[in-house]
Short mmCIF file of C-alpha atoms and ligand atoms in Angstrom, two decimals:
data_model
loop_
_atom_site.label_atom_id
_atom_site.label_comp_id
_atom_site.label_asym_id
_atom_site.label_seq_id
_atom_site.Cartn_x
_atom_site.Cartn_y
_atom_site.Cartn_z
CA UNK O 1 0.00 -0.15 -0.19
CA UNK O 2 0.92 3.78 -0.60
CA UNK O 3 0.14 5.49 2.34
CA UNK O 4 -0.57 9.43 2.85
CA UNK O 5 0.13 11.36 6.01
CA UNK O 6 -1.46 14.85 6.01
CA UNK O 7 0.21 16.93 8.76
CA UNK O 8 3.44 18.50 9.79
CA UNK O 9 4.00 17.90 13.17
CA UNK O 10 5.06 15.70 16.06
CA UNK O 11 1.91 13.90 15.89
CA UNK O 12 2.13 13.23 12.34
CA UNK O 13 5.67 11.97 12.47
CA UNK O 14 4.43 9.18 15.29
CA UNK O 15 1.90 8.28 12.86
CA UNK O 16 3.80 8.04 9.74
CA UNK O 17 6.66 5.87 11.86
CA UNK O 18 4.16 3.60 13.05
CA UNK O 19 2.58 3.05 9.60
CA UNK O 20 5.91 2.79 7.95
CA UNK O 21 6.37 -0.35 10.33
CA UNK O 22 3.15 -1.96 8.94
CA UNK O 23 4.15 -5.17 7.13
CA UNK O 24 0.91 -3.61 4.37
CA UNK O 25 3.05 -0.52 3.47
CA UNK O 26 5.67 -0.07 1.20
CA UNK O 27 5.71 3.45 1.03
CA UNK O 28 4.63 6.13 3.20
CA UNK O 29 4.29 10.09 2.18
CA UNK O 30 3.89 12.98 4.35
CA UNK O 31 2.46 16.55 3.30
CA UNK O 32 3.76 19.21 4.39
CA UNK O 33 6.07 17.23 6.59
CA UNK O 34 8.58 18.83 8.33
CA UNK O 35 12.80 17.80 8.63
CA UNK O 36 11.95 14.34 10.72
CA UNK O 37 9.00 13.52 9.07
CA UNK O 38 11.49 13.46 5.79
CA UNK O 39 13.53 11.28 7.15
CA UNK O 40 11.23 8.09 7.17
CA UNK O 41 8.42 9.57 4.40
CA UNK O 42 8.93 11.57 1.14
CA UNK O 43 7.76 15.07 1.16
CA UNK O 44 5.65 15.62 -2.40
CA UNK O 45 6.54 19.13 -3.72
CA UNK O 46 3.00 20.39 -3.87
CA UNK O 47 1.94 24.30 -5.21
CA UNK O 48 0.09 24.33 -2.00
CA UNK O 49 -1.41 22.96 1.08
CA UNK O 50 -5.22 22.82 0.16
CA UNK O 51 -7.73 19.87 -0.28
CA UNK O 52 -7.94 19.98 -4.01
CA UNK O 53 -4.09 19.74 -4.62
CA UNK O 54 -4.15 16.90 -1.73
CA UNK O 55 -6.41 15.21 -3.28
CA UNK O 56 -5.06 15.66 -6.99
CA UNK O 57 -1.73 14.72 -5.69
CA UNK O 58 -3.37 10.88 -3.57
CA UNK O 59 -5.16 10.55 -7.43
CA UNK O 60 -2.54 10.95 -9.53
CA UNK O 61 0.52 9.13 -7.31
CA UNK O 62 -2.40 6.19 -6.61
CA UNK O 63 -2.16 6.44 -2.79
CA UNK O 64 -3.88 3.35 -1.37
CA UNK O 65 -4.84 4.96 1.42
CA UNK O 66 -4.56 8.63 3.26
CA UNK O 67 -4.77 9.39 7.27
CA UNK O 68 -5.23 12.96 8.46
CA UNK O 69 -3.45 14.28 11.49
CA UNK O 70 -4.84 18.03 12.64
CA UNK O 71 -8.33 19.20 13.42
CA UNK O 72 -8.27 22.62 10.76
CA UNK O 73 -8.23 19.74 7.43
CA UNK O 74 -11.33 17.72 8.51
CA UNK O 75 -12.84 21.17 9.91
CA UNK O 76 -12.09 21.86 6.30
CA UNK O 77 -13.69 18.34 5.01
CA UNK O 78 -10.59 16.92 3.45
CA UNK O 79 -12.84 13.69 4.18
CA UNK O 80 -16.47 14.35 2.55
CA UNK O 81 -13.83 15.77 -0.67
CA UNK O 82 -11.77 12.64 -0.35
CA UNK O 83 -14.60 10.45 -0.45
CA UNK O 84 -16.53 12.07 -3.38
CA UNK O 85 -13.93 10.97 -5.21
CA UNK O 86 -13.73 7.41 -4.27
CA UNK O 87 -10.45 8.03 -2.52
CA UNK O 88 -9.89 6.13 0.65
CA UNK O 89 -9.16 8.00 4.12
CA UNK O 90 -9.38 7.41 7.59
CA UNK O 91 -10.42 11.13 10.14
CA UNK O 92 -13.63 12.71 10.84
CA UNK O 93 -15.73 14.09 7.91
CA UNK O 94 -17.01 17.72 8.65
CA UNK O 95 -20.16 17.01 10.33
CA UNK O 96 -18.50 15.00 12.74
CA UNK O 97 -15.34 17.16 13.27
CA UNK O 98 -18.13 19.62 14.05
CA UNK O 99 -17.71 17.45 17.59
CA UNK O 100 -13.88 19.77 17.91
CA UNK O 101 -14.52 22.96 15.75
CA UNK O 102 -17.78 24.06 17.66
CA UNK O 103 -17.21 23.92 21.65
CA UNK O 104 -21.15 25.33 21.72
CA UNK O 105 -22.25 21.96 19.56
CA UNK O 106 -20.24 19.93 21.83
CA UNK O 107 -21.96 20.97 24.80
CA UNK O 108 -25.42 21.06 23.24
CA UNK O 109 -24.82 16.99 22.63
CA UNK O 110 -24.00 16.65 25.47
CA UNK O 111 -27.25 17.96 26.64
CA UNK O 112 -29.00 16.16 24.47
CA UNK O 113 -26.83 12.69 25.34
CA UNK O 114 -27.51 13.98 28.85
CA UNK O 115 -23.21 13.22 29.41
CA UNK O 116 -21.29 14.42 32.57
CA UNK O 117 -19.77 18.16 32.29
CA UNK O 118 -19.69 20.79 33.71
CA UNK O 119 -22.27 23.51 33.45
CA UNK O 120 -22.13 26.49 31.06
CA UNK O 121 -23.32 29.47 28.86
CA UNK O 122 -22.97 30.52 25.39
CA UNK O 123 -23.04 33.55 24.64
CA UNK O 124 -22.47 36.12 21.85
CA UNK O 125 -22.70 39.20 23.57
CA UNK O 126 -20.74 41.17 26.54
CA UNK O 127 -23.73 42.61 27.96
CA UNK O 128 -25.26 39.10 28.96
CA UNK O 129 -21.96 37.57 29.34
CA UNK O 130 -20.98 39.68 32.04
CA UNK O 131 -24.71 39.25 33.36
CA UNK O 132 -23.75 35.63 33.70
CA UNK O 133 -19.92 36.25 34.89
CA UNK O 134 -21.76 38.36 37.45
CA UNK O 135 -23.54 35.13 39.05
CA UNK O 136 -20.77 33.03 38.70
CA UNK O 137 -18.37 31.91 41.41
CA UNK O 138 -14.38 31.56 40.13
CA UNK O 139 -12.61 30.26 38.74
CA UNK O 140 -14.74 30.32 35.54
CA UNK O 141 -13.45 28.63 33.02
CA UNK O 142 -14.09 30.81 29.18
CA UNK O 143 -13.61 28.70 26.32
CA UNK O 144 -13.69 30.32 22.31
CA UNK O 145 -16.35 28.16 20.55
CA UNK O 146 -14.13 27.72 17.46
CA UNK O 147 -11.06 26.13 16.21
CA UNK O 148 -8.00 28.79 18.21
CA UNK O 149 -5.03 26.10 17.85
CA UNK O 150 -5.28 25.35 21.49
CA UNK O 151 -5.36 28.73 23.26
CA UNK O 152 -8.82 29.63 23.11
CA UNK O 153 -9.82 27.66 26.83
CA UNK O 154 -8.56 30.64 29.74
CA UNK O 155 -8.72 30.04 33.17
CA UNK O 156 -10.37 33.15 35.44
CA UNK O 157 -9.66 33.83 39.04
CA UNK O 158 -12.08 37.04 39.19
CA UNK O 159 -14.55 39.11 37.72
CA UNK O 160 -12.33 41.47 37.19
CA UNK O 161 -9.71 39.17 35.12
CA UNK O 162 -13.06 37.10 33.86
CA UNK O 163 -14.99 40.08 32.34
CA UNK O 164 -11.64 41.66 30.49
CA UNK O 165 -11.30 38.17 28.74
CA UNK O 166 -14.25 37.69 27.31
CA UNK O 167 -14.30 41.22 26.26
CA UNK O 168 -11.21 40.06 24.38
CA UNK O 169 -12.42 37.66 22.98
CA UNK O 170 -15.46 38.79 22.24
CA UNK O 171 -14.14 41.30 20.90
CA UNK O 172 -12.21 39.11 18.09
CA UNK O 173 -8.76 38.16 20.15
CA UNK O 174 -9.59 34.47 18.33
CA UNK O 175 -11.45 36.31 15.11
CA UNK O 176 -14.68 34.86 14.09
CA UNK O 177 -13.37 31.68 16.66
CA UNK O 178 -14.16 33.90 19.42
CA UNK O 179 -17.23 35.20 18.44
CA UNK O 180 -19.39 33.01 20.55
CA UNK O 181 -17.89 31.83 24.19
CA UNK O 182 -18.54 29.62 26.46
CA UNK O 183 -18.83 30.70 29.93
CA UNK O 184 -17.95 27.28 32.11
CA UNK O 185 -18.09 25.85 35.94
CA UNK O 186 -14.60 25.14 36.83
CA UNK O 187 -14.39 21.24 37.74
CA UNK O 188 -11.25 20.15 40.18
CA UNK O 189 -9.89 16.76 39.25
CA UNK O 190 -7.19 14.37 37.45
CA UNK O 191 -7.11 15.20 33.86
CA UNK O 192 -7.20 11.76 31.37
CA UNK O 193 -7.13 11.47 28.05
CA UNK O 194 -8.54 8.70 25.70
CA UNK O 195 -8.79 7.91 22.61
CA UNK O 196 -11.21 5.48 20.51
CA UNK O 197 -10.96 4.96 17.37
CA UNK O 198 -14.53 4.00 15.95
CA UNK O 199 -16.55 3.59 12.82
CA UNK O 200 -19.72 4.83 13.74
CA UNK O 201 -20.36 1.74 16.04
CA UNK O 202 -17.80 -0.73 16.84
CA UNK O 203 -15.26 1.20 19.55
CA UNK O 204 -11.14 0.25 20.09
CA UNK O 205 -9.81 1.97 22.70
CA UNK O 206 -6.21 3.31 22.92
CA UNK O 207 -4.18 3.43 26.24
CA UNK O 208 -5.73 6.17 28.75
CA UNK O 209 -3.09 8.84 28.48
CA UNK O 210 -1.72 11.92 30.23
CA UNK O 211 -1.45 15.03 28.82
CA UNK O 212 0.26 18.09 30.46
CA UNK O 213 -1.13 21.02 29.01
CA UNK O 214 0.52 23.75 31.25
CA UNK O 215 4.29 25.69 30.32
CA UNK O 216 6.14 25.24 34.05
CA UNK O 217 6.33 22.61 36.96
CA UNK O 218 4.09 22.02 38.77
CA UNK O 219 1.44 22.40 36.36
CA UNK O 220 1.72 25.95 36.33
CA UNK O 221 1.60 29.34 34.03
CA UNK O 222 -0.14 29.38 30.69
CA UNK O 223 -1.81 26.97 28.78
CA UNK O 224 0.26 25.23 26.00
CA UNK O 225 -0.10 22.74 23.38
CA UNK O 226 1.01 20.10 25.79
CA UNK O 227 4.39 20.22 27.38
CA UNK O 228 4.48 16.00 27.40
CA UNK O 229 2.34 13.32 28.11
CA UNK O 230 2.23 9.02 29.10
CA UNK O 231 0.66 6.24 29.52
CA UNK O 232 -1.05 4.24 30.63
CA UNK O 233 -2.37 5.72 33.78
CA UNK O 234 -2.67 4.02 36.42
CA UNK O 235 -5.59 5.69 37.49
CA UNK O 236 -7.17 4.79 34.12
CA UNK O 237 -9.26 1.16 35.44
CA UNK O 238 -10.76 -0.88 34.11
CA UNK O 239 -13.89 0.12 35.52
CA UNK O 240 -13.60 3.54 34.87
CA UNK O 241 -13.20 2.73 31.35
CA UNK O 242 -16.71 0.70 31.68
CA UNK O 243 -18.25 3.80 33.33
CA UNK O 244 -17.22 6.09 30.54
CA UNK O 245 -17.98 3.59 27.92
CA UNK O 246 -22.01 3.25 29.88
CA UNK O 247 -22.09 7.31 30.61
CA UNK O 248 -19.95 9.30 27.12
CA UNK O 249 -19.13 6.96 24.78
CA UNK O 250 -22.80 4.97 23.80
CA UNK O 251 -24.48 7.85 24.38
CA UNK O 252 -22.23 10.08 22.76
CA UNK O 253 -22.32 7.72 19.56
CA UNK O 254 -26.36 7.01 20.11
CA UNK O 255 -26.71 11.15 19.82
CA UNK O 256 -24.31 11.24 16.31
CA UNK O 257 -26.69 8.23 15.01
CA UNK O 258 -29.97 10.43 15.75
CA UNK O 259 -28.20 13.34 14.69
CA UNK O 260 -27.07 11.70 11.12
CA UNK O 261 -23.48 11.80 11.68
CA UNK O 262 -21.33 10.15 10.69
CA UNK O 263 -18.63 9.61 12.74
CA UNK O 264 -15.47 7.45 11.94
CA UNK O 265 -12.12 7.96 12.96
CA UNK O 266 -10.30 8.80 16.12
CA UNK O 267 -12.48 10.41 18.84
CA UNK O 268 -10.60 12.04 21.31
CA UNK O 269 -12.16 12.47 24.63
CA UNK O 270 -10.68 14.88 26.72
CA UNK O 271 -11.76 14.02 30.81
CA UNK O 272 -11.65 15.53 34.29
CA UNK O 273 -12.35 12.64 36.91
CA UNK O 274 -14.39 14.08 39.93
CA UNK O 275 -14.77 12.05 42.96
CA UNK O 276 -14.48 8.86 40.74
CA UNK O 277 -17.70 10.60 37.82
CA UNK O 278 -15.69 10.90 34.06
CA UNK O 279 -16.72 14.86 33.12
CA UNK O 280 -15.84 15.43 29.40
CA UNK O 281 -13.77 18.59 29.26
CA UNK O 282 -13.76 18.61 25.34
CA UNK O 283 -13.68 16.48 22.41
CA UNK O 284 -10.96 16.48 19.26
CA UNK O 285 -12.16 14.61 16.14
CA UNK O 286 -8.62 14.18 15.71
CA UNK O 287 -5.34 12.27 17.70
CA UNK O 288 -3.70 14.30 20.51
CA UNK O 289 -0.97 15.40 20.74
CA UNK O 290 1.46 14.69 22.20
CA UNK O 291 -0.39 11.98 23.83
CA UNK O 292 -0.06 10.14 19.89
CA UNK O 293 3.75 10.12 20.12
CA UNK O 294 3.80 7.51 23.19
CA UNK O 295 1.09 5.99 22.27
CA UNK O 296 2.27 4.77 18.52
CA UNK O 297 5.33 3.31 20.44
CA UNK O 298 3.58 1.10 22.78
CA UNK O 299 0.99 -0.39 20.59
CA UNK O 300 2.46 -3.61 19.45
CA UNK O 301 -0.87 -4.19 16.91
CA UNK O 302 -0.18 -2.96 13.34
CA UNK O 303 -2.78 0.26 12.67
CA UNK O 304 -2.63 -0.02 9.24
CA UNK O 305 -5.97 -2.64 9.18
CA UNK O 306 -7.75 -0.32 12.17
CA UNK O 307 -7.54 2.72 10.37
CA UNK O 308 -9.08 1.00 6.64
CA UNK O 309 -11.20 -0.59 9.42
CA UNK O 310 -12.87 2.37 10.77
CA UNK O 311 -13.22 4.14 6.97
CA UNK O 312 -14.64 0.41 5.85
CA UNK O 313 -17.12 0.46 9.17
CA UNK O 314 -15.59 -3.11 9.63
CA UNK O 315 -13.89 -2.11 12.61
CA UNK O 316 -16.06 -4.54 15.12
CA UNK O 317 -14.49 -7.48 12.75
CA UNK O 318 -10.84 -6.88 14.71
CA UNK O 319 -9.14 -7.66 18.48
CA UNK O 320 -8.66 -5.03 20.41
CA UNK O 321 -5.16 -3.62 19.95
CA UNK O 322 -2.73 -5.01 21.55
CA UNK O 323 0.24 -3.19 23.36
CA UNK O 324 3.47 -3.15 24.80
CA UNK O 325 3.61 -3.76 28.71
CA UNK O 326 5.01 -0.94 30.52
CA UNK O 327 5.39 2.52 29.82
CA UNK O 328 5.80 4.93 27.44
CA UNK O 329 6.29 8.81 27.51
CA UNK O 330 7.06 11.98 25.79
CA UNK O 331 8.44 15.25 26.58
CA UNK O 332 8.19 18.50 24.71
CA UNK O 333 11.30 20.73 24.01
CA UNK O 334 9.94 23.97 22.82
CA UNK O 335 11.56 27.22 21.31
CA UNK O 336 12.18 29.80 24.39
CA UNK O 337 9.10 32.01 24.88
CA UNK O 338 6.51 29.74 23.54
CA UNK O 339 3.62 29.93 23.88
CA UNK O 340 3.70 33.60 22.91
CA UNK O 341 6.04 35.00 20.57
CA UNK O 342 9.44 33.01 19.90
CA UNK O 343 12.59 33.00 17.74
CA UNK O 344 12.60 30.86 14.70
CA UNK O 345 15.79 29.22 12.71
CA UNK O 346 18.05 28.52 15.56
CA UNK O 347 20.61 25.19 15.11
CA UNK O 348 19.81 22.29 16.72
CA UNK O 349 22.38 19.88 17.76
CA UNK O 350 22.59 16.67 19.15
CA UNK O 351 19.67 15.15 17.20
CA UNK O 352 22.46 11.90 16.32
CA UNK O 353 23.68 10.99 19.58
CA UNK O 354 20.35 10.30 20.94
CA UNK O 355 20.31 6.51 21.78
CA UNK O 356 18.22 3.83 19.56
CA UNK O 357 15.96 2.94 21.64
CA UNK O 358 14.37 6.80 21.60
CA UNK O 359 12.65 8.16 19.43
CA UNK O 360 12.85 12.14 18.58
CA UNK O 361 9.44 12.73 16.71
CA UNK O 362 9.65 16.58 15.11
CA UNK O 363 6.93 18.95 15.83
CA UNK O 364 8.34 22.29 14.35
CA UNK O 365 11.88 21.92 12.26
CA UNK O 366 13.15 22.31 8.65
CA UNK O 367 16.27 21.96 6.62
CA UNK O 368 18.45 24.88 6.85
CA UNK O 369 20.15 24.18 3.38
CA UNK O 370 23.65 23.00 4.53
CA UNK O 371 22.23 19.93 5.63
CA UNK O 372 21.85 21.41 9.04
CA UNK O 373 18.47 21.36 10.97
CA UNK O 374 16.86 24.18 12.97
CA UNK O 375 13.76 25.27 15.36
CA UNK O 376 10.69 26.18 12.76
CA UNK O 377 7.73 26.26 15.61
CA UNK O 378 6.98 26.26 19.06
CA UNK O 379 6.99 23.05 19.97
CA UNK O 380 10.14 21.73 18.44
CA UNK O 381 10.91 18.63 19.35
CA UNK O 382 9.16 14.95 21.40
CA UNK O 383 12.31 13.50 22.78
CA UNK O 384 9.91 9.08 23.06
CA UNK O 385 10.58 6.11 24.72
CA UNK O 386 9.55 3.00 26.46
CA UNK O 387 10.94 1.50 29.90
CA UNK O 388 9.43 -1.56 32.10
CA UNK O 389 8.32 1.15 34.18
CA UNK O 390 6.95 4.78 34.81
CA UNK O 391 10.68 5.51 36.29
CA UNK O 392 13.18 3.80 33.72
CA UNK O 393 11.25 5.77 31.03
CA UNK O 394 11.32 9.09 32.30
CA UNK O 395 15.45 8.68 33.42
CA UNK O 396 15.87 7.43 29.62
CA UNK O 397 14.07 10.26 27.83
CA UNK O 398 15.67 12.78 30.31
CA UNK O 399 18.79 11.83 29.38
CA UNK O 400 18.28 11.86 26.24
CA UNK O 401 16.44 15.42 25.94
CA UNK O 402 20.21 16.39 27.57
CA UNK O 403 22.15 15.11 24.70
CA UNK O 404 19.88 17.64 22.51
CA UNK O 405 19.92 21.63 22.59
CA UNK O 406 19.84 24.86 20.51
CA UNK O 407 19.10 28.47 21.70
CA UNK O 408 16.59 29.23 24.14
CA UNK O 409 15.38 25.11 24.51
CA UNK O 410 12.91 24.67 26.87
CA UNK O 411 11.48 21.78 28.65
CA UNK O 412 9.44 20.54 31.97
CA UNK O 413 11.58 18.55 34.14
CA UNK O 414 8.13 17.10 35.69
CA UNK O 415 6.34 14.99 33.41
CA UNK O 416 4.90 12.30 34.55
CA UNK O 417 5.44 13.44 37.64
CA UNK O 418 1.53 12.20 39.55
CA UNK O 419 2.23 8.53 37.85
CA UNK O 420 5.74 8.36 39.37
CA UNK O 421 3.73 9.92 42.90
CA UNK O 422 1.71 6.79 42.95
CA UNK O 423 4.28 4.21 43.04
P1 AMP L 501 -9.86 22.04 26.32
O1 AMP L 501 -9.23 22.61 25.52
O2 AMP L 501 -11.73 22.44 26.49
O3 AMP L 501 -9.29 20.89 26.74
O4 AMP L 501 -9.36 23.43 27.76
C1 AMP L 501 -8.03 23.04 27.97
C2 AMP L 501 -7.44 22.58 28.87
O5 AMP L 501 -7.90 23.64 30.16
C3 AMP L 501 -7.85 21.55 29.38
O6 AMP L 501 -7.24 20.29 29.04
C4 AMP L 501 -7.97 21.72 30.77
O7 AMP L 501 -6.55 21.73 31.64
C5 AMP L 501 -8.89 23.35 31.16
N1 AMP L 501 -10.01 22.83 31.07
C6 AMP L 501 -10.75 23.40 30.12
N2 AMP L 501 -12.23 23.60 31.02
C7 AMP L 501 -11.69 22.99 32.62
C8 AMP L 501 -13.02 22.99 33.09
N3 AMP L 501 -14.37 22.95 32.80
N4 AMP L 501 -12.72 22.86 34.56
C9 AMP L 501 -11.45 22.96 34.64
N5 AMP L 501 -10.43 22.70 33.45
C10 AMP L 501 -10.82 23.12 32.52
N1 LIG L 502 -2.93 16.54 23.82
C1 LIG L 502 -4.45 18.09 23.59
C2 LIG L 502 -4.75 17.85 22.61
O1 LIG L 502 -4.00 17.53 21.42
O2 LIG L 502 -5.51 18.67 22.33
#
């Protein structure tokens, strides 16, 4: 098979890496790709990154199957377009991706299906928004309705800061994505990610994973796209999985069916576990980043038959996914200044010194023209590894993180701290 992976981050690097290990696959392509991905997949030269251009390429190159990473392609309808041309593809179609691309829509579905989630109001004008805030207790969570590159959620400690944030959101801070704002009750508990492969009816769960969204050690500082992740999570028991299945997954799939939404692909459920009850914080219609990086290293099964079965609605016929025993984790090396402004083009050194049992997935890198690799984004590299225990895994990863350097490089030193304390 020839497989095309769409996207350019570490998540797509991990997906392309896993797909390239499948005996069913003879060649992997990735677009737009990055310097790391180009070492395992061919990056075609295309005029632009539009859905039409990608579909033309897939037809011309006789690509057998396409796997989509990022949400913006899903929200733009890449799956609908490919399928309308008879091209096979893995991912949520445009209607299904609304679960991620509109937080207000996701909340409405959860309400109709009685899925546990924080109580909320949706507002579109400042006066009614302020009235909601005046009746609220703090902290409170403000969420821009649309896609805001992971930056659209702000936790506010006081009426004053919430009013100023709401004013900025409704005033265009996130452009159209903030024209509607969800004001949501703050939940305190443990956050978990559960990713499920689904063909709309059957479901195959990946291991529970945990992301570290805050920039600084101790889970403090501003929210980022994620500074590290690990899997599995000890508190993600089979009892908890059953509870989520009964209270979240099945009601959601039923509700989507009632609405004639054909959900095939990966469903990412962001959860807050409060006193044993799984509350949904968000749905994503794509693989989580950085959760996918350790998950792909831990996955023993060939993922390609699962991707094609989701697209072809035959997932029920496949066994449960199999996993390597032990732990997997990833630590993100980011550019200084991220998630605000940061420099690009810093020369990266030490990549070839990394141990063979670690994989460095590239998030934002490119070649500098002299064969060197330079930084090209806020999150730059994700050093990923596995081990028998979480401690062994983190020791391996941090030893290798220490070998890589560039000007301004920053990483958290406490990834997986909750799991380490649990043992
Ligand atoms: P989201 O993009 O909705 O996942 O939000 C980003 C992050 O904000 C989540 O991963 C949580 O850490 C935090 N968050 C979102 N909603 C809530 C909530 N209702 N209560 C507490 N924290 C939240
Ligand atoms: N790791 C969080 C996300 O992918 O949304």
